């Protein structure tokens, strides 16, 4: 690998570095000398300042002593004025307070002088004495004395008064304070003389030391300038070489930046931030790639130069910061993965940290999609495991076993329930094509052997039944469904087997029942033929003879015979009507007419026309509007409404014209409270309401049964089959009919017919 600098340039750099070391030594010596002279000058200046401060301090002490002495004298003057009543304000308290403050300041100023401190203590005692003697408020005694003297016009002062004696004591204290003042001033004057002499001496030495510092600095800088000038040419040549190499470095840097930009990973370089003990307390971003904006949403320029912990404080909690420190200290590559929240989104970031020359470099990979894929895979595995568990339970409940049969070598993998179907414990033997044939019924082996051939050649689902020997239950019937696929380029038949023994037995029973039912239907057909011909033939002849008798006239017939003749005629008509209704009822299920679209509005119109004479005779009013179009058998729907409307007219109130109202609505199946099989999502609810005699609600379910009548034949005519026919017709259309009523309040027949009929 070639170096970035040429050999000649490297040699010049080494020479410069070697000479630079010499100059570094000289520079250190020069700096040391300069620092020494500067320190001497600095000390001189400090001494001058200290001396000046001491002189100022002495002056301040003298001023404070004089001020304190003046306070003593001022206090004496105030007390005398109070006594002579020249001043009634009595400012003694204020002066005493100021005296205390001045004394405290003096005590603080003389803290470095033991002799003066002793004198201050004496002054404190004098202060206490004079404080106890002064009268800080107006004295009643002095006022009383003066008032009494004025009253007597006397100017004689009572020298024996207590206040005058107090003034004498105060004067004595003031004299003592003046003596102390002189002693303290004398002490301070002595100190002042000594400190002035020191100040004068320092004032001379300080400029000399400053001059020495300046000369030393001038010599050092002259030597340095001469040396630098000599190496200027060499440095310029080296700089030229360095410039060329820097250009190459810039090109390399641009190349690396291009690599960083093309990468989806966030590449960042950090330099450590150290405390006074050289411990890493933070890292500073020196560089980060553009990809950081995609991951965190923050711009590159806002991050570079910033603190890691200030920008992303969460790295302290999730352990990344400690790992970065470990990498910087140990130099070992570290890895870390954690969850971060950026712009309200949780992201998984995988970090690889490596040590570099002056810091560490971190490569961050957004593994969120990978983690989501892993979670989805884990969930799929869990779901698959759950489904396998459910499948195993379902196999056990349904009597089903699954298998994977490798057709090239006859080996197989079967479920636990496959073994149970055979009447053995799971995994009790290795299932192979030949081993399993031992359980197959001898008559069905040829069927079983076609499993492999059929699925391989036709490549489609195979389904057949065969028998096996169950060690516990004997012969069992199995239903096999298989399909050919490839697993690892091997032909495989996968599928299930189900124990259908109970179903075969039920089918056998069903066949027997069907045969019995077929025989019963043949007998019913025979009855229908008899009813339609043999039974009706005598009735037709009876009716024919009745007509001839009526044509001949009944004048010769006695009254009693005429009554019997009318009963015979009525019974014959009722018998014929009953036979016809029975035939209609029995033929409903046999009618295979095609279902058509039926407009119920037109149907009701036809019914009115069919029953026009009856409607006219009974003055019946039928109202309806906007009835739906349904799917059904036209003449059967007409028969349904003929029967329902005829029933409403028949059971109308005496002397009250029947009123029949027909309405409809479309409703969802789940909104229907009646219990019946609902094969359509929507139903038409058709209500036929009348104002007839009604019936008790307890008979609502009985009226649709055959031959069920709520009234005697003498009260109302009928056969008791009409509503049964209605029920049969509605059920033929996958609907439902029921009635609601109260006695003497009319009745409502409700018919539900599917909107989307499936025959």
XYZ file of C-alpha atoms in Angstrom:
759
model
C 0.000 0.000 0.000
C 1.484 3.410 -1.030
C 1.762 6.198 1.515
C -0.046 9.498 1.138
C 3.292 11.475 1.274
C 6.384 11.066 -0.939
C 9.710 9.888 0.520
C 11.373 13.288 0.076
C 8.503 15.032 1.797
C 8.636 12.564 4.673
C 12.388 13.198 5.149
C 11.856 16.944 5.229
C 9.060 16.506 7.698
C 11.314 14.368 9.893
C 14.080 17.031 9.736
C 11.623 19.690 10.651
C 10.309 17.566 13.464
C 13.909 16.944 14.732
C 14.772 20.654 14.632
C 11.408 21.434 16.079
C 12.255 19.280 19.099
C 15.373 21.415 19.733
C 13.343 24.559 19.475
C 10.754 23.090 21.755
C 13.407 22.565 24.412
C 14.701 26.113 23.922
C 11.173 27.425 23.943
C 10.468 25.641 27.207
C 13.612 27.147 28.750
C 12.711 30.584 27.422
C 9.191 30.268 28.701
C 10.523 29.134 32.051
C 12.837 32.161 32.246
C 10.050 34.442 31.120
C 7.685 32.977 33.646
C 10.291 33.444 36.368
C 10.850 37.101 35.554
C 7.128 37.635 35.195
C 6.552 35.995 38.553
C 9.202 38.230 40.171
C 7.547 41.278 38.645
C 4.160 40.023 39.685
C 5.337 39.524 43.267
C 6.796 43.052 43.329
C 3.530 44.505 42.121
C 1.655 42.462 44.706
C 3.987 43.695 47.447
C 3.463 47.276 46.312
C -0.276 46.759 46.397
C -0.066 45.093 49.802
C 2.027 47.981 51.178
C -0.437 50.518 49.769
C -3.287 48.548 51.270
C -1.562 48.561 54.681
C -1.090 52.338 54.562
C -4.739 52.761 53.619
C -5.665 50.382 56.403
C -3.754 52.435 58.961
C -5.467 55.633 57.784
C -8.833 53.902 58.063
C -8.032 52.780 61.649
C -7.016 56.339 62.598
C -10.184 57.767 61.091
C -12.314 55.248 62.977
C -10.542 56.028 66.295
C -11.181 59.723 65.825
C -14.802 59.064 64.877
C -15.326 56.929 67.999
C -13.806 59.621 70.198
C -16.137 62.156 68.632
C -19.110 59.931 69.466
C -18.131 59.954 73.135
C -17.884 63.727 73.147
C -21.134 64.099 71.205
C -22.931 61.934 73.737
C -21.634 64.098 76.581
C -22.827 67.261 74.817
C -26.306 65.794 74.186
C -26.760 64.886 77.827
C -25.748 68.352 78.955
C -28.220 69.970 76.554
C -30.947 67.701 77.790
C -30.176 68.748 81.331
C -30.326 72.451 80.503
C -33.418 71.810 78.318
C -31.740 73.357 75.328
C -32.589 70.300 73.304
C -35.597 68.173 74.096
C -35.153 65.670 71.262
C -32.673 63.588 73.245
C -30.598 61.878 70.449
C -28.562 59.840 72.914
C -30.029 56.527 71.734
C -29.018 57.209 68.121
C -25.481 58.213 69.096
C -25.099 55.128 71.304
C -26.189 52.932 68.353
C -23.713 54.659 66.017
C -20.995 54.328 68.683
C -21.604 50.577 68.819
C -21.326 50.285 65.026
C -18.103 52.338 64.988
C -16.645 50.257 67.796
C -17.445 47.023 65.929
C -15.776 48.357 62.785
C -12.694 49.374 64.818
C -12.560 45.946 66.399
C -12.605 44.358 62.949
C -9.915 46.734 61.568
C -7.527 46.055 64.462
C -8.001 42.287 64.475
C -4.329 41.859 63.373
C -2.975 44.007 66.280
C -3.159 42.422 69.720
C -2.268 45.609 71.583
C -4.978 47.586 69.844
C -7.462 44.766 70.488
C -6.841 45.117 74.235
C -7.538 48.861 73.989
C -10.702 48.145 72.030
C -11.891 45.935 74.872
C -11.352 48.852 77.289
C -13.355 51.100 74.923
C -16.142 48.514 74.940
C -16.241 48.722 78.727
C -16.381 52.532 78.542
C -19.166 52.255 75.974
C -21.126 50.023 78.338
C -20.628 52.481 81.205
C -21.665 55.550 79.272
C -24.636 53.644 77.806
C -25.884 52.924 81.289
C -25.472 56.594 82.296
C -27.127 58.330 79.389
C -30.828 59.051 79.381
C -32.190 58.151 75.957
C -35.685 59.455 76.690
C -36.836 62.755 78.191
C -36.236 62.666 81.908
C -39.136 63.562 84.104
C -36.726 64.601 86.834
C -34.962 67.292 84.812
C -38.234 68.662 83.559
C -39.653 68.741 87.047
C -36.583 70.487 88.427
C -36.521 73.147 85.763
C -40.286 73.674 85.978
C -40.066 74.139 89.729
C -37.205 76.584 89.375
C -39.086 78.583 86.779
C -42.087 78.679 88.979
C -40.054 80.279 91.735
C -38.319 82.614 89.289
C -35.052 81.140 90.399
C -31.991 80.528 88.274
C -30.289 78.422 90.873
C -29.406 74.968 89.541
C -29.685 72.139 91.957
C -26.134 70.872 91.782
C -27.001 68.018 94.058
C -29.529 66.544 91.687
C -28.961 62.989 90.449
C -28.792 64.057 86.813
C -25.990 66.500 87.480
C -24.033 63.753 89.147
C -24.661 61.533 86.118
C -23.276 64.248 83.838
C -20.132 64.278 85.931
C -19.685 60.563 85.541
C -20.202 60.797 81.781
C -17.520 63.499 81.560
C -15.096 61.287 83.383
C -15.775 58.411 80.977
C -15.204 60.733 78.036
C -11.851 61.826 79.476
C -10.788 58.187 79.783
C -11.804 57.547 76.167
C -9.719 60.527 75.030
C -6.660 59.115 76.773
C -7.193 55.754 75.003
C -7.647 57.570 71.731
C -4.254 59.243 72.064
C -2.557 55.931 72.838
C -4.188 54.174 69.882
C -3.367 57.044 67.500
C 0.208 56.965 68.708
C 0.366 53.231 67.915
C -1.132 53.755 64.451
C 1.264 56.673 63.731
C 4.178 54.408 64.478
C 2.815 51.789 62.100
C 2.165 54.442 59.492
C 5.822 55.511 59.451
C 7.051 51.912 59.001
C 4.552 51.169 56.224
C 5.353 54.353 54.321
C 9.014 53.403 54.278
C 8.084 49.945 52.922
C 5.827 51.510 50.273
C 8.615 53.826 49.106
C 10.986 50.875 48.742
C 8.480 48.805 46.743
C 7.696 51.743 44.489
C 11.310 51.704 43.315
C 11.688 47.913 42.803
C 8.427 47.344 40.906
C 9.331 49.366 37.748
C 12.749 47.712 37.665
C 11.238 44.220 37.687
C 8.740 45.183 34.956
C 11.618 46.446 32.806
C 13.480 43.182 33.341
C 10.416 41.166 32.237
C 10.052 43.277 29.096
C 13.728 42.874 28.142
C 13.603 39.121 28.681
C 10.484 38.779 26.514
C 12.087 40.903 23.784
C 15.198 38.702 23.686
C 13.104 35.511 23.525
C 10.904 36.767 20.704
C 13.958 37.974 18.710
C 15.549 34.547 18.938
C 12.289 32.867 17.962
C 11.740 35.208 15.002
C 15.230 34.565 13.624
C 14.749 30.795 13.896
C 11.311 30.867 12.277
C 12.573 33.043 9.426
C 15.369 30.594 8.681
C 12.919 27.686 8.352
C 10.312 29.642 6.394
C 11.531 28.385 3.010
C 11.565 24.782 4.100
C 8.106 25.109 5.627
C 6.703 26.658 2.446
C 8.028 23.737 0.400
C 6.641 21.240 2.868
C 3.328 23.137 2.885
C 3.181 22.809 -0.882
C 3.605 19.056 -0.550
C 1.080 18.964 2.266
C -1.366 20.961 0.139
C -1.147 18.358 -2.603
C -1.597 15.557 -0.130
C -4.488 17.394 1.535
C -6.164 17.606 -1.839
C -5.833 13.847 -2.170
C -7.170 13.478 1.358
C -10.136 15.663 0.455
C -10.820 13.481 -2.567
C -10.616 10.439 -0.334
C -12.911 12.148 2.172
C -15.433 12.943 -0.564
C -15.255 9.318 -1.668
C -15.933 8.148 1.889
C -18.786 10.630 2.234
C -20.279 9.240 -0.959
C -20.001 5.765 0.504
C -21.632 6.974 3.738
C -24.474 8.680 1.850
C -25.166 5.602 -0.250
C -25.479 3.476 2.895
C -28.742 3.226 4.812
C -26.739 2.731 8.011
C -25.946 5.724 10.235
C -22.161 6.070 10.540
C -21.003 8.456 13.282
C -17.610 9.368 14.675
C -17.229 10.521 18.283
C -14.461 12.026 20.359
C -14.549 11.623 24.141
C -15.178 14.450 26.597
C -13.011 13.934 29.705
C -13.229 15.303 33.246
C -10.317 16.489 35.370
C -9.449 12.886 36.254
C -9.378 11.846 32.578
C -12.599 9.859 32.903
C -15.000 9.812 29.938
C -18.126 11.773 30.871
C -19.589 12.271 27.408
C -18.891 12.013 23.669
C -18.988 14.739 21.033
C -20.315 14.199 17.514
C -17.463 14.891 15.094
C -19.236 13.426 12.094
C -22.476 11.639 11.234
C -23.873 10.492 7.888
C -26.995 11.837 6.172
C -28.871 8.630 6.971
C -29.421 9.902 10.504
C -32.216 12.147 9.211
C -34.165 9.103 7.990
C -33.764 7.301 11.299
C -34.141 10.082 13.895
C -35.701 12.902 11.888
C -32.953 15.341 12.941
C -30.742 17.132 10.454
C -27.057 16.307 10.155
C -25.900 19.915 10.708
C -27.812 20.162 14.003
C -26.085 17.081 15.417
C -22.432 17.488 14.412
C -20.493 19.208 17.208
C -23.152 18.450 19.799
C -23.016 16.310 22.901
C -24.177 12.692 22.697
C -25.929 12.746 26.099
C -27.629 16.076 25.403
C -28.820 14.968 21.963
C -29.803 11.408 22.903
C -30.034 11.133 26.723
C -31.675 7.724 26.422
C -28.293 6.079 25.655
C -27.422 6.528 29.320
C -30.432 4.441 30.356
C -30.263 1.676 27.748
C -26.563 0.976 28.320
C -25.160 2.183 24.971
C -23.105 4.933 26.616
C -21.339 2.453 28.933
C -20.565 0.175 25.966
C -19.114 3.133 24.030
C -16.912 3.964 27.033
C -15.797 0.345 27.253
C -14.874 0.349 23.555
C -12.875 3.569 23.925
C -10.994 2.309 26.987
C -10.401 -1.312 25.953
C -10.249 -0.869 22.182
C -12.477 -3.932 21.693
C -15.336 -3.863 19.183
C -18.697 -3.743 20.934
C -22.273 -4.434 19.800
C -25.548 -3.231 21.273
C -29.241 -3.297 20.338
C -32.082 -1.404 21.962
C -35.406 0.335 21.312
C -35.438 4.081 20.633
C -38.350 6.467 20.188
C -37.964 8.967 17.349
C -40.821 11.220 16.206
C -43.317 9.140 18.188
C -42.230 5.846 16.596
C -40.399 2.991 18.306
C -37.384 1.771 16.348
C -34.905 -1.046 16.949
C -31.313 0.135 16.410
C -28.338 -2.256 16.247
C -25.014 -0.504 16.992
C -21.478 -1.688 16.164
C -18.805 0.401 17.939
C -15.094 0.258 16.980
C -12.115 2.159 18.363
C -10.416 4.700 16.075
C -7.279 6.815 16.515
C -8.745 9.585 18.632
C -12.233 8.360 19.370
C -14.776 5.747 18.372
C -16.873 5.079 15.274
C -20.440 3.790 15.603
C -22.377 2.127 12.780
C -26.119 2.095 13.559
C -28.462 -0.200 11.643
C -32.227 0.298 11.773
C -33.470 -3.253 12.403
C -37.111 -2.293 12.993
C -38.390 -4.122 9.916
C -36.280 -7.154 10.765
C -37.685 -7.193 14.304
C -41.221 -6.786 13.013
C -40.613 -9.668 10.612
C -39.252 -11.733 13.521
C -42.294 -10.871 15.621
C -44.597 -11.763 12.750
C -42.709 -15.016 12.265
C -42.913 -15.740 15.984
C -46.631 -14.992 15.946
C -47.065 -17.221 12.911
C -45.179 -19.978 14.720
C -47.365 -19.496 17.785
C -50.487 -19.489 15.637
C -49.229 -22.576 13.825
C -48.530 -24.285 17.121
C -51.993 -23.348 18.350
C -53.552 -24.522 15.113
C -51.636 -27.802 15.362
C -52.974 -28.249 18.869
C -56.491 -27.404 17.720
C -56.058 -29.659 14.707
C -54.978 -32.551 16.909
C -57.972 -32.012 19.188
C -60.234 -31.673 16.163
C -58.812 -34.903 14.738
C -59.568 -36.670 17.987
C -63.106 -35.265 18.238
C -63.971 -35.819 14.572
C -62.275 -39.208 14.323
C -59.885 -37.928 11.684
C -56.228 -38.836 11.134
C -53.759 -37.096 8.803
C -50.909 -38.625 6.824
C -47.943 -37.749 4.594
C -47.113 -40.697 2.343
C -43.814 -40.685 0.414
C -44.665 -42.552 -2.757
C -41.079 -43.264 -3.819
C -40.203 -45.522 -0.865
C -43.543 -46.107 0.881
C -42.527 -44.423 4.144
C -45.094 -42.246 5.930
C -45.619 -39.745 8.686
C -49.005 -39.956 10.390
C -50.758 -38.147 13.226
C -51.409 -39.633 16.647
C -55.105 -40.010 15.896
C -54.245 -42.067 12.794
C -52.860 -44.694 15.165
C -55.945 -44.450 17.385
C -58.216 -45.107 14.396
C -56.309 -48.374 13.937
C -56.895 -49.195 17.606
C -53.220 -48.939 18.634
C -51.202 -46.452 20.674
C -49.467 -43.541 18.892
C -46.041 -44.449 17.482
C -46.514 -48.094 18.437
C -45.096 -49.140 15.041
C -43.416 -47.492 12.057
C -46.009 -46.776 9.412
C -44.999 -47.845 5.920
C -47.059 -48.813 2.902
C -46.517 -52.537 3.501
C -46.942 -52.328 7.290
C -50.238 -50.495 6.912
C -51.614 -53.010 4.397
C -51.832 -55.555 7.222
C -54.663 -53.474 8.730
C -56.590 -53.126 5.452
C -59.543 -55.433 4.835
C -58.592 -58.203 2.430
C -61.401 -57.268 0.016
C -60.236 -53.628 -0.123
C -56.455 -54.029 -0.588
C -56.726 -53.443 -4.333
C -58.549 -50.138 -3.648
C -55.877 -49.055 -1.196
C -53.009 -49.920 -3.545
C -54.411 -47.498 -6.133
C -53.624 -44.592 -3.797
C -50.102 -43.950 -5.110
C -50.837 -44.620 -8.776
C -53.957 -42.494 -8.939
C -52.519 -39.424 -7.252
C -49.248 -39.509 -9.192
C -50.768 -39.952 -12.624
C -53.770 -37.661 -12.332
C -52.262 -35.079 -9.992
C -55.619 -34.423 -8.427
C -57.506 -35.165 -5.273
C -58.334 -38.767 -4.552
C -61.253 -39.878 -2.436
C -62.389 -43.412 -1.691
C -63.585 -45.547 1.180
C -62.181 -48.823 2.402
C -62.300 -51.030 5.463
C -59.704 -51.819 8.090
C -59.406 -54.107 11.088
C -59.422 -52.193 14.377
C -57.926 -54.349 17.140
C -60.515 -53.095 19.645
C -63.639 -52.430 17.527
C -63.298 -54.884 14.646
C -64.077 -53.827 11.074
C -64.225 -50.042 10.587
C -65.061 -48.022 7.502
C -62.591 -45.264 6.569
C -62.956 -42.394 4.139
C -59.636 -41.310 2.562
C -59.041 -37.993 0.836
C -55.549 -37.397 -0.584
C -53.697 -35.197 -3.041
C -50.310 -35.504 -4.720
C -47.677 -32.829 -4.121
C -43.886 -32.594 -4.043
C -41.768 -32.129 -0.934
C -38.032 -31.762 -1.498
C -38.534 -33.048 -5.065
C -40.134 -36.225 -3.748
C -43.660 -37.323 -4.794
C -45.863 -37.244 -1.743
C -49.506 -37.980 -1.078
C -50.960 -35.916 1.757
C -54.449 -36.203 3.124
C -56.727 -37.398 5.871
C -58.619 -40.511 6.812
C -61.857 -40.420 8.776
C -63.644 -43.177 10.618
C -67.085 -43.092 8.970
C -68.354 -46.367 10.450
C -71.184 -44.629 12.299
C -72.087 -42.689 9.164
C -72.126 -45.892 7.063
C -74.387 -47.503 9.637
C -76.659 -44.453 9.666
C -76.695 -44.431 5.861
C -77.761 -48.053 5.958
C -80.525 -47.165 8.404
C -81.432 -44.200 6.219
C -81.702 -46.427 3.152
C -83.977 -48.728 5.051
C -86.056 -45.754 6.203
C -86.128 -44.435 2.658
C -87.370 -47.728 1.344
C -90.105 -47.722 3.997
C -90.958 -44.122 3.126
C -91.082 -44.998 -0.553
C -93.494 -47.813 0.225
C -95.580 -45.406 2.307
C -95.592 -42.887 -0.562
C -96.766 -45.588 -2.939
C -99.596 -46.385 -0.550
C -100.406 -42.641 -0.348
C -100.405 -42.463 -4.152
C -102.804 -45.363 -4.195
C -105.010 -43.528 -1.711
C -104.899 -40.379 -3.836
C -106.025 -42.367 -6.848
C -108.848 -43.880 -4.828
C -109.768 -40.463 -3.400
C -109.624 -38.741 -6.766
C -111.624 -41.352 -8.646
C -113.158 -44.142 -6.637
C -114.342 -41.934 -3.735
C -115.515 -39.052 -5.924
C -117.410 -41.305 -8.405
C -120.185 -42.276 -5.936
C -120.418 -38.624 -4.857
C -120.853 -37.520 -8.445
C -123.648 -40.068 -8.933
C -125.316 -38.971 -5.682
C -125.121 -35.354 -6.790
C -126.497 -36.354 -10.228
C -129.512 -38.140 -8.648
C -130.055 -35.153 -6.328
C -130.181 -32.872 -9.381
C -132.731 -35.143 -11.104
C -134.927 -35.251 -8.027
C -134.752 -31.459 -7.821
C -135.596 -31.210 -11.543
C -138.642 -33.530 -11.107
C -139.844 -31.342 -8.252
C -140.287 -32.190 -4.586
C -144.071 -31.475 -4.235
C -144.862 -35.112 -3.683
C -142.138 -35.354 -0.984
C -143.339 -34.972 2.595
C -141.864 -32.209 4.744
C -139.802 -34.594 6.816
C -138.413 -36.194 3.663
C -137.526 -32.780 2.225
C -135.503 -31.942 5.355
C -133.601 -35.208 5.092
C -133.061 -34.605 1.391
C -131.467 -31.174 2.101
C -129.140 -32.713 4.748
C -128.087 -35.369 2.211
C -127.362 -32.631 -0.329
C -125.347 -30.562 2.205
C -123.338 -33.566 3.428
C -122.566 -34.596 -0.128
C -121.268 -31.108 -0.998
C -119.157 -31.010 2.176
C -117.735 -34.488 1.465
C -116.742 -33.469 -2.055
C -115.112 -30.243 -0.768
C -113.211 -32.229 1.901
C -111.859 -34.706 -0.668
C -110.740 -31.889 -2.979
C -108.962 -30.067 -0.124
C -107.243 -33.275 0.942
C -106.047 -33.827 -2.601
C -104.782 -30.225 -2.805
C -102.942 -30.628 0.516
C -101.260 -33.887 -0.521
C -100.209 -32.582 -3.942
C -98.451 -29.391 -2.739
C -95.051 -31.058 -2.212
C -95.298 -32.866 -5.543
C -95.703 -29.730 -7.608
C -92.386 -28.861 -9.276
C -93.513 -25.690 -11.022
C -90.841 -23.106 -11.720
C -90.560 -20.137 -9.424
C -91.295 -16.799 -11.055
C -91.387 -13.125 -10.104
C -94.844 -12.371 -8.730
C -96.270 -8.889 -8.238
C -98.465 -9.292 -5.161
C -100.481 -6.231 -6.146
C -101.641 -8.090 -9.284
C -102.152 -11.296 -7.299
C -104.492 -9.592 -4.815
C -106.378 -8.136 -7.764
C -106.923 -11.628 -9.196
C -108.056 -12.883 -5.760
C -110.615 -10.067 -5.534
C -111.879 -11.030 -8.963
C -112.036 -14.733 -7.956
C -113.979 -13.874 -4.792
C -115.966 -11.015 -6.303
C -119.401 -12.519 -5.597
C -118.502 -13.366 -1.998
C -116.929 -9.912 -1.485
C -120.041 -8.303 -2.937
C -122.450 -10.357 -0.866
C -120.621 -9.654 2.399
C -119.750 -6.041 1.512
C -116.100 -6.811 2.261
C -113.533 -3.989 1.971
C -109.971 -5.083 0.987
C -107.186 -2.429 1.192
C -103.555 -2.799 0.158
C -100.796 -0.738 -1.489
C -97.198 -1.035 -2.604
C -96.940 -4.763 -2.043
C -93.556 -6.280 -3.054
C -92.525 -8.445 -5.985
C -91.585 -11.903 -4.725
C -90.325 -15.210 -6.144
C -92.836 -18.023 -6.028
C -95.292 -20.339 -7.765
C -98.043 -18.023 -9.070
C -101.150 -20.213 -8.632
C -99.990 -21.358 -5.184
C -99.497 -17.786 -3.988
C -102.992 -17.019 -5.344
C -104.359 -20.023 -3.431
C -102.577 -18.765 -0.272
C -104.275 -15.359 -0.381
C -107.649 -16.843 -1.489
C -107.638 -19.070 1.589
C -106.522 -16.283 3.959
C -109.027 -13.713 2.632
C -111.854 -16.312 2.505
C -111.032 -17.256 6.098
C -111.245 -13.593 7.199
C -114.628 -13.158 5.429
C -115.971 -16.444 6.824
C -115.169 -15.516 10.436
C -116.442 -11.936 10.243
C -118.760 -10.456 12.886
C -122.487 -10.638 12.322
C -123.944 -7.474 10.794
C -120.436 -5.959 10.480
C -118.892 -5.567 7.035
C -115.490 -7.304 6.907
C -112.481 -4.985 6.538
C -109.256 -6.667 5.425
C -105.945 -4.735 5.360
C -102.798 -6.085 3.685
C -99.431 -4.380 4.380
C -95.803 -5.409 3.896
C -92.301 -4.392 4.914
C -88.747 -5.559 4.263
C -86.803 -6.547 7.385
C -83.529 -8.261 8.252
C -83.642 -11.870 9.341
C -82.073 -11.169 12.751
C -84.938 -8.745 13.485
C -87.505 -11.589 13.217
C -88.314 -12.926 16.683
C -90.170 -16.020 15.444
C -88.141 -19.209 15.521
C -87.711 -20.846 12.104
C -84.847 -21.630 9.718
C -83.801 -18.363 8.074
C -81.916 -18.931 4.827
C -82.142 -15.354 3.558
C -80.629 -12.144 4.898
C -83.840 -10.189 4.237
C -87.527 -11.196 4.396
C -90.817 -9.642 3.313
C -93.199 -9.441 6.267
C -96.770 -9.524 4.843
C -99.580 -8.913 7.374
C -103.288 -9.693 6.629
C -105.453 -8.066 9.311
C -109.264 -8.346 9.660
C -111.953 -7.110 12.035
C -113.599 -10.492 12.534
C -114.469 -12.493 15.586
C -110.854 -13.448 16.287
C -109.848 -16.307 18.570
C -108.026 -16.947 21.816
C -104.228 -16.630 21.475
C -103.763 -20.091 22.990
C -105.107 -21.607 19.748
C -102.709 -19.624 17.487
C -100.493 -22.656 16.784
C -103.351 -25.170 16.425
C -105.281 -23.476 13.642
C -102.686 -24.492 11.031
C -103.024 -28.220 11.827
C -105.140 -30.480 9.570
C -108.815 -30.864 10.607
C -108.341 -28.402 13.497
C -111.528 -26.304 13.904
C -112.319 -23.754 16.594
C -116.069 -23.745 15.808
C -118.638 -26.401 15.027
C -119.661 -27.059 11.425
C -123.145 -25.791 12.240
C -121.759 -22.384 13.258
C -119.282 -21.924 10.397
C -118.852 -24.068 7.320
C -115.462 -25.496 6.326
C -113.282 -28.579 6.319
C -110.466 -27.518 8.704
C -107.836 -27.864 5.963
C -107.677 -24.364 4.433
C -105.103 -22.894 6.845
C -103.092 -26.127 6.748
C -102.811 -25.621 2.986
C -101.602 -22.043 3.629
C -98.892 -23.319 5.931
C -97.803 -25.928 3.359
C -97.589 -23.283 0.616
C -95.533 -20.866 2.747
C -93.128 -23.626 3.789
C -92.812 -24.658 0.141
C -91.501 -21.096 -0.430
C -89.020 -21.366 2.514
C -91.160 -19.005 4.550
C -93.104 -18.987 7.802
C -96.705 -18.168 8.777
C -98.277 -17.526 12.155
C -101.325 -15.718 13.560
C -101.972 -13.348 16.429
C -105.451 -12.541 17.711
C -107.727 -11.728 20.581
C -111.286 -12.894 20.790
C -113.769 -10.398 19.288
C -110.871 -8.137 18.239
C -110.017 -9.586 14.850
C -106.983 -11.556 13.748
C -103.691 -10.879 11.939
C -101.993 -13.523 9.801
C -98.273 -12.762 9.286
C -96.380 -14.354 6.394
C -92.575 -14.183 6.060
C -91.258 -14.817 2.539
C -87.540 -14.608 1.631
C -86.400 -11.730 -0.574
C -83.749 -13.877 -2.296
C -85.403 -17.263 -2.668
C -83.257 -20.355 -3.227
C -85.263 -23.419 -4.164
